[in-house]
mmCIF file of C-alpha atoms and ligand atoms in Angstrom:
data_model
loop_
_atom_site.group_PDB
_atom_site.id
_atom_site.type_symbol
_atom_site.label_atom_id
_atom_site.label_comp_id
_atom_site.label_asym_id
_atom_site.label_seq_id
_atom_site.Cartn_x
_atom_site.Cartn_y
_atom_site.Cartn_z
ATOM 1 C CA UNK A 10 9.247 -3.849 -30.018
ATOM 2 C CA UNK A 11 12.032 -2.409 -27.950
ATOM 3 C CA UNK A 12 12.407 1.317 -28.399
ATOM 4 C CA UNK A 13 15.388 3.245 -27.127
ATOM 5 C CA UNK A 14 14.547 6.249 -24.971
ATOM 6 C CA UNK A 15 16.720 8.336 -27.309
ATOM 7 C CA UNK A 16 14.176 7.894 -30.144
ATOM 8 C CA UNK A 17 11.277 9.482 -28.262
ATOM 9 C CA UNK A 18 9.737 12.871 -29.080
ATOM 10 C CA UNK A 19 11.305 15.800 -27.262
ATOM 11 C CA UNK A 20 8.405 16.475 -24.816
ATOM 12 C CA UNK A 21 8.465 12.876 -23.722
ATOM 13 C CA UNK A 22 12.247 12.835 -23.578
ATOM 14 C CA UNK A 23 12.258 15.906 -21.319
ATOM 15 C CA UNK A 24 9.535 14.409 -19.133
ATOM 16 C CA UNK A 25 11.525 11.204 -18.729
ATOM 17 C CA UNK A 26 14.638 13.166 -17.824
ATOM 18 C CA UNK A 27 12.696 15.200 -15.259
ATOM 19 C CA UNK A 28 11.315 11.980 -13.771
ATOM 20 C CA UNK A 29 14.848 10.600 -13.436
ATOM 21 C CA UNK A 30 15.884 13.792 -11.615
ATOM 22 C CA UNK A 31 12.818 13.521 -9.341
ATOM 23 C CA UNK A 32 13.754 9.917 -8.478
ATOM 24 C CA UNK A 33 17.295 10.963 -7.563
ATOM 25 C CA UNK A 34 16.168 13.995 -5.538
ATOM 26 C CA UNK A 35 13.621 12.026 -3.513
ATOM 27 C CA UNK A 36 16.224 9.326 -2.844
ATOM 28 C CA UNK A 37 18.883 11.874 -1.874
ATOM 29 C CA UNK A 38 16.539 13.719 0.504
ATOM 30 C CA UNK A 39 15.570 10.452 2.229
ATOM 31 C CA UNK A 40 11.946 10.294 1.079
ATOM 32 C CA UNK A 41 12.543 7.200 -1.072
ATOM 33 C CA UNK A 42 14.935 4.469 0.054
ATOM 34 C CA UNK A 43 15.150 0.931 -1.323
ATOM 35 C CA UNK A 44 11.412 1.002 -1.942
ATOM 36 C CA UNK A 45 8.915 3.707 -2.847
ATOM 37 C CA UNK A 46 8.425 5.279 -6.272
ATOM 38 C CA UNK A 47 7.474 8.445 -8.130
ATOM 39 C CA UNK A 48 5.511 8.683 -11.390
ATOM 40 C CA UNK A 49 4.190 11.337 -13.747
ATOM 41 C CA UNK A 50 1.295 11.412 -16.162
ATOM 42 C CA UNK A 51 2.405 11.071 -19.790
ATOM 43 C CA UNK A 52 2.939 14.601 -21.200
ATOM 44 C CA UNK A 53 1.007 13.841 -24.398
ATOM 45 C CA UNK A 54 -1.528 11.229 -23.280
ATOM 46 C CA UNK A 55 -3.798 11.563 -20.251
ATOM 47 C CA UNK A 56 -4.528 7.830 -20.346
ATOM 48 C CA UNK A 57 -0.921 6.849 -19.612
ATOM 49 C CA UNK A 58 1.701 7.424 -16.971
ATOM 50 C CA UNK A 59 5.481 7.047 -16.709
ATOM 51 C CA UNK A 60 7.132 5.027 -13.930
ATOM 52 C CA UNK A 61 10.441 3.219 -13.540
ATOM 53 C CA UNK A 62 10.777 -0.544 -13.590
ATOM 54 C CA UNK A 63 11.393 -2.204 -10.208
ATOM 55 C CA UNK A 64 14.586 -0.444 -9.154
ATOM 56 C CA UNK A 65 15.680 1.629 -6.170
ATOM 57 C CA UNK A 66 15.015 5.290 -7.047
ATOM 58 C CA UNK A 67 18.627 6.342 -6.456
ATOM 59 C CA UNK A 68 19.663 4.071 -9.348
ATOM 60 C CA UNK A 69 16.925 4.952 -11.852
ATOM 61 C CA UNK A 70 18.050 6.077 -15.336
ATOM 62 C CA UNK A 71 16.081 7.150 -18.425
ATOM 63 C CA UNK A 72 16.248 3.621 -19.824
ATOM 64 C CA UNK A 73 14.399 2.311 -16.742
ATOM 65 C CA UNK A 74 11.311 4.465 -17.345
ATOM 66 C CA UNK A 75 8.314 2.587 -18.774
ATOM 67 C CA UNK A 76 4.845 3.632 -19.969
ATOM 68 C CA UNK A 77 1.707 2.282 -18.301
ATOM 69 C CA UNK A 78 -2.013 2.559 -19.028
ATOM 70 C CA UNK A 79 -4.273 3.652 -16.160
ATOM 71 C CA UNK A 80 -5.023 -0.006 -15.322
ATOM 72 C CA UNK A 81 -1.265 -0.178 -14.642
ATOM 73 C CA UNK A 82 -0.449 -2.532 -17.496
ATOM 74 C CA UNK A 83 2.945 -1.781 -19.073
ATOM 75 C CA UNK A 84 2.721 -0.876 -22.771
ATOM 76 C CA UNK A 85 6.033 -2.698 -23.272
ATOM 77 C CA UNK A 86 7.734 -4.069 -20.165
ATOM 78 C CA UNK A 87 10.912 -4.933 -22.170
ATOM 79 C CA UNK A 88 11.207 -8.010 -19.951
ATOM 80 C CA UNK A 89 11.862 -5.884 -16.858
ATOM 81 C CA UNK A 90 10.447 -6.553 -13.378
ATOM 82 C CA UNK A 91 7.722 -4.044 -12.429
ATOM 83 C CA UNK A 92 6.873 -2.391 -9.102
ATOM 84 C CA UNK A 93 4.122 -4.486 -7.519
ATOM 85 C CA UNK A 94 2.430 -1.374 -6.086
ATOM 86 C CA UNK A 95 2.037 0.484 -9.388
ATOM 87 C CA UNK A 96 -1.813 0.378 -9.005
ATOM 88 C CA UNK A 97 -1.339 3.235 -6.503
ATOM 89 C CA UNK A 98 -0.377 5.451 -9.425
ATOM 90 C CA UNK A 99 -2.887 4.221 -12.022
ATOM 91 C CA UNK A 100 -5.834 4.433 -9.637
ATOM 92 C CA UNK A 101 -5.009 7.973 -8.501
ATOM 93 C CA UNK A 102 -4.629 9.132 -12.130
ATOM 94 C CA UNK A 103 -8.010 7.527 -12.915
ATOM 95 C CA UNK A 104 -9.718 9.257 -9.988
ATOM 96 C CA UNK A 105 -8.103 12.681 -10.366
ATOM 97 C CA UNK A 106 -7.852 14.409 -13.756
ATOM 98 C CA UNK A 107 -5.975 17.268 -12.036
ATOM 99 C CA UNK A 108 -3.153 15.027 -10.784
ATOM 100 C CA UNK A 109 -0.055 14.884 -12.995
ATOM 101 C CA UNK A 110 2.435 13.291 -10.574
ATOM 102 C CA UNK A 111 2.297 10.808 -7.682
ATOM 103 C CA UNK A 112 4.862 9.708 -5.073
ATOM 104 C CA UNK A 113 4.467 6.652 -2.841
ATOM 105 C CA UNK A 114 6.982 6.407 -0.013
ATOM 106 C CA UNK A 115 7.734 4.859 3.364
ATOM 107 C CA UNK A 116 9.538 7.840 4.958
ATOM 108 C CA UNK A 117 10.122 6.835 8.579
ATOM 109 C CA UNK A 118 9.050 10.103 10.210
ATOM 110 C CA UNK A 119 5.528 9.693 8.756
ATOM 111 C CA UNK A 120 4.873 6.185 9.996
ATOM 112 C CA UNK A 121 4.091 6.945 13.685
ATOM 113 C CA UNK A 122 1.124 9.098 12.645
ATOM 114 C CA UNK A 123 -0.584 6.387 10.602
ATOM 115 C CA UNK A 124 0.204 3.856 13.349
ATOM 116 C CA UNK A 125 -1.126 5.894 16.287
ATOM 117 C CA UNK A 126 -3.822 8.017 14.672
ATOM 118 C CA UNK A 127 -2.231 11.198 16.088
ATOM 119 C CA UNK A 128 -3.294 13.855 13.547
ATOM 120 C CA UNK A 129 -0.637 14.915 11.040
ATOM 121 C CA UNK A 130 -1.184 18.608 10.349
ATOM 122 C CA UNK A 131 1.178 21.314 9.097
ATOM 123 C CA UNK A 132 3.173 23.022 11.854
ATOM 124 C CA UNK A 133 5.798 24.972 9.905
ATOM 125 C CA UNK A 134 5.248 27.424 7.113
ATOM 126 C CA UNK A 135 6.765 25.663 4.094
ATOM 127 C CA UNK A 136 4.740 22.528 4.875
ATOM 128 C CA UNK A 137 1.386 24.261 4.327
ATOM 129 C CA UNK A 138 1.289 22.571 0.899
ATOM 130 C CA UNK A 139 0.453 19.211 2.507
ATOM 131 C CA UNK A 140 -3.127 20.355 3.263
ATOM 132 C CA UNK A 141 -4.987 21.091 6.508
ATOM 133 C CA UNK A 142 -4.796 17.542 7.836
ATOM 134 C CA UNK A 143 -3.468 14.335 6.296
ATOM 135 C CA UNK A 144 -6.049 11.502 6.232
ATOM 136 C CA UNK A 145 -5.062 7.887 6.940
ATOM 137 C CA UNK A 146 -6.065 4.943 4.737
ATOM 138 C CA UNK A 147 -6.806 1.840 6.806
ATOM 139 C CA UNK A 148 -6.525 -1.177 4.482
ATOM 140 C CA UNK A 149 -8.273 -3.383 7.077
ATOM 141 C CA UNK A 150 -11.540 -1.447 6.696
ATOM 142 C CA UNK A 151 -12.231 -2.899 3.257
ATOM 143 C CA UNK A 152 -9.861 -5.840 2.982
ATOM 144 C CA UNK A 153 -9.690 -7.362 6.470
ATOM 145 C CA UNK A 154 -6.516 -8.512 8.178
ATOM 146 C CA UNK A 155 -5.368 -11.109 5.632
ATOM 147 C CA UNK A 156 -3.385 -8.626 3.536
ATOM 148 C CA UNK A 157 0.289 -7.731 3.130
ATOM 149 C CA UNK A 158 -0.709 -4.043 3.503
ATOM 150 C CA UNK A 159 0.558 -3.592 -0.081
ATOM 151 C CA UNK A 160 -1.481 -2.010 -2.874
ATOM 152 C CA UNK A 161 -0.960 -4.798 -5.399
ATOM 153 C CA UNK A 162 -4.232 -4.638 -7.320
ATOM 154 C CA UNK A 163 -6.667 -2.045 -8.612
ATOM 155 C CA UNK A 164 -9.301 -2.772 -5.909
ATOM 156 C CA UNK A 165 -6.823 -1.687 -3.256
ATOM 157 C CA UNK A 166 -5.662 1.183 -5.447
ATOM 158 C CA UNK A 167 -9.210 2.524 -5.845
ATOM 159 C CA UNK A 168 -9.745 2.251 -2.084
ATOM 160 C CA UNK A 169 -6.578 4.262 -1.421
ATOM 161 C CA UNK A 170 -7.513 6.852 -4.068
ATOM 162 C CA UNK A 171 -10.863 7.269 -2.304
ATOM 163 C CA UNK A 172 -9.126 7.935 1.020
ATOM 164 C CA UNK A 173 -6.912 10.540 -0.702
ATOM 165 C CA UNK A 174 -10.121 12.148 -1.982
ATOM 166 C CA UNK A 175 -9.555 15.629 -3.363
ATOM 167 C CA UNK A 176 -6.520 16.151 -1.131
ATOM 168 C CA UNK A 177 -2.826 16.098 -1.850
ATOM 169 C CA UNK A 178 -1.490 13.648 0.755
ATOM 170 C CA UNK A 179 -2.650 10.470 2.516
ATOM 171 C CA UNK A 180 -1.048 8.156 5.077
ATOM 172 C CA UNK A 181 -1.242 4.384 4.766
ATOM 173 C CA UNK A 182 -1.419 2.775 8.205
ATOM 174 C CA UNK A 183 1.669 0.728 9.060
ATOM 175 C CA UNK A 184 3.093 1.232 5.581
ATOM 176 C CA UNK A 185 3.733 4.740 4.263
ATOM 177 C CA UNK A 186 2.070 7.534 2.355
ATOM 178 C CA UNK A 187 1.116 8.992 -1.005
ATOM 179 C CA UNK A 188 1.438 12.517 -2.342
ATOM 180 C CA UNK A 189 -0.357 13.702 -5.491
ATOM 181 C CA UNK A 190 -0.078 17.052 -7.267
ATOM 182 C CA UNK A 191 -0.585 18.967 -10.496
ATOM 183 C CA UNK A 192 3.032 18.595 -11.613
ATOM 184 C CA UNK A 193 6.163 16.651 -10.825
ATOM 185 C CA UNK A 194 8.073 19.442 -9.090
ATOM 186 C CA UNK A 195 5.125 20.098 -6.781
ATOM 187 C CA UNK A 196 4.840 16.444 -5.831
ATOM 188 C CA UNK A 197 8.553 16.390 -4.978
ATOM 189 C CA UNK A 198 8.123 19.529 -2.867
ATOM 190 C CA UNK A 199 5.083 18.102 -1.073
ATOM 191 C CA UNK A 200 6.674 14.707 -0.395
ATOM 192 C CA UNK A 201 9.800 16.320 1.075
ATOM 193 C CA UNK A 202 7.983 18.856 3.237
ATOM 194 C CA UNK A 203 5.452 16.222 4.409
ATOM 195 C CA UNK A 204 8.361 14.159 5.724
ATOM 196 C CA UNK A 205 10.044 17.183 7.332
ATOM 197 C CA UNK A 206 6.793 18.351 8.933
ATOM 198 C CA UNK A 207 6.230 14.909 10.468
ATOM 199 C CA UNK A 208 9.697 14.950 12.069
ATOM 200 C CA UNK A 209 9.201 18.468 13.435
ATOM 201 C CA UNK A 210 5.725 17.656 14.720
ATOM 202 C CA UNK A 211 6.991 14.487 16.481
ATOM 203 C CA UNK A 212 9.647 16.530 18.270
ATOM 204 C CA UNK A 213 7.108 19.201 19.183
ATOM 205 C CA UNK A 214 4.651 16.644 20.573
ATOM 206 C CA UNK A 215 7.372 15.402 22.920
ATOM 207 C CA UNK A 216 8.043 18.923 24.174
ATOM 208 C CA UNK A 217 4.531 20.084 24.925
ATOM 209 C CA UNK A 218 1.285 21.476 23.553
ATOM 210 C CA UNK A 219 1.472 22.006 19.799
ATOM 211 C CA UNK A 220 0.442 25.211 18.048
ATOM 212 C CA UNK A 221 -0.497 24.054 14.537
ATOM 213 C CA UNK A 222 -0.798 26.375 11.550
ATOM 214 C CA UNK A 223 -4.329 27.784 11.533
ATOM 215 C CA UNK A 224 -6.665 27.248 8.558
ATOM 216 C CA UNK A 225 -6.175 30.898 7.572
ATOM 217 C CA UNK A 226 -2.383 30.526 7.645
ATOM 218 C CA UNK A 227 -2.538 27.319 5.612
ATOM 219 C CA UNK A 228 -4.750 29.027 3.051
ATOM 220 C CA UNK A 229 -2.386 32.020 2.755
ATOM 221 C CA UNK A 230 0.713 29.853 2.540
ATOM 222 C CA UNK A 231 -0.295 26.976 0.298
ATOM 223 C CA UNK A 232 -0.537 29.190 -2.805
ATOM 224 C CA UNK A 233 2.701 30.967 -1.992
ATOM 225 C CA UNK A 234 4.912 27.966 -1.240
ATOM 226 C CA UNK A 235 3.989 26.272 -4.533
ATOM 227 C CA UNK A 236 4.403 29.451 -6.642
ATOM 228 C CA UNK A 237 7.317 29.549 -9.121
ATOM 229 C CA UNK A 238 9.504 31.844 -6.987
ATOM 230 C CA UNK A 239 9.548 29.279 -4.183
ATOM 231 C CA UNK A 240 9.402 26.157 -6.323
ATOM 232 C CA UNK A 241 12.191 27.217 -8.738
ATOM 233 C CA UNK A 242 14.468 27.965 -5.819
ATOM 234 C CA UNK A 243 13.732 24.686 -4.044
ATOM 235 C CA UNK A 244 14.087 22.654 -7.246
ATOM 236 C CA UNK A 245 17.522 24.136 -8.093
ATOM 237 C CA UNK A 246 18.703 23.441 -4.542
ATOM 238 C CA UNK A 247 17.538 19.831 -4.605
ATOM 239 C CA UNK A 248 18.953 19.270 -8.132
ATOM 240 C CA UNK A 249 22.370 20.482 -7.061
ATOM 241 C CA UNK A 250 22.347 18.272 -3.962
ATOM 242 C CA UNK A 251 21.314 15.235 -6.018
ATOM 243 C CA UNK A 252 24.221 15.750 -8.447
ATOM 244 C CA UNK A 253 22.482 17.662 -11.256
ATOM 245 C CA UNK A 254 24.348 21.000 -11.466
ATOM 246 C CA UNK A 255 22.181 24.058 -12.082
ATOM 247 C CA UNK A 256 22.895 27.089 -14.285
ATOM 248 C CA UNK A 257 23.620 30.579 -12.923
ATOM 249 C CA UNK A 258 20.472 32.528 -11.974
ATOM 250 C CA UNK A 259 20.948 35.035 -14.812
ATOM 251 C CA UNK A 260 20.506 32.225 -17.367
ATOM 252 C CA UNK A 261 17.415 30.978 -15.559
ATOM 253 C CA UNK A 262 15.514 34.279 -15.731
ATOM 254 C CA UNK A 263 12.169 33.901 -17.401
ATOM 255 C CA UNK A 264 11.537 36.119 -20.433
HETATM 256 MN MN1 MN B 304 4.858 0.564 -0.327
#
């Protein structure tokens, strides 16, 4: 049965709208291009997640958002083509009860780190949210060299989720990365700053010896950068840039 998005309950409707905004932001900031995708766990059901049909994120609308179970079967695909790598999302949600949003992307600045094995660690303060060091998933370890590198089934998805472990980011050698977090705005923040940190680190490595953030600095910063005062400000900025005008600050004050 085809159900219009307009008929959904208000929590779900808001979640879908926020997911559309997240798609547009990540596309606008250059994290997602033709490929890549962002999902969120269903706001009312832990055993489901929301993800667009197979469409470039910059074009995603509310009517493109579908519901999936954690095996990554669509509840109702409405005849639409699905992302072939949706097991990335389902398998991470299965492995991590704390994760409410996942982004898979191929941001160019990240790729050299997975390809070379040069450690990707935070070097500037706002990127502390990516974790102390970003692990790399090597698909060849479990699946040999006769693969497309794509996560097209749950076996590959579980393997990737294992490499992510309890962390928030993971590189995929020769392919891209995943970011996972406790809510959608945090995953957007982490995906953007992961990409920025990689570009800054690459430049720094060309210039000389790199002074990474220390474990103590990462610990101090990671709480702060994902706190509401930082996240609200970043989210409004990215919304505006992606074409979703924000309200004046006085109307945004929390009661
Ligand atoms: Mn991919």
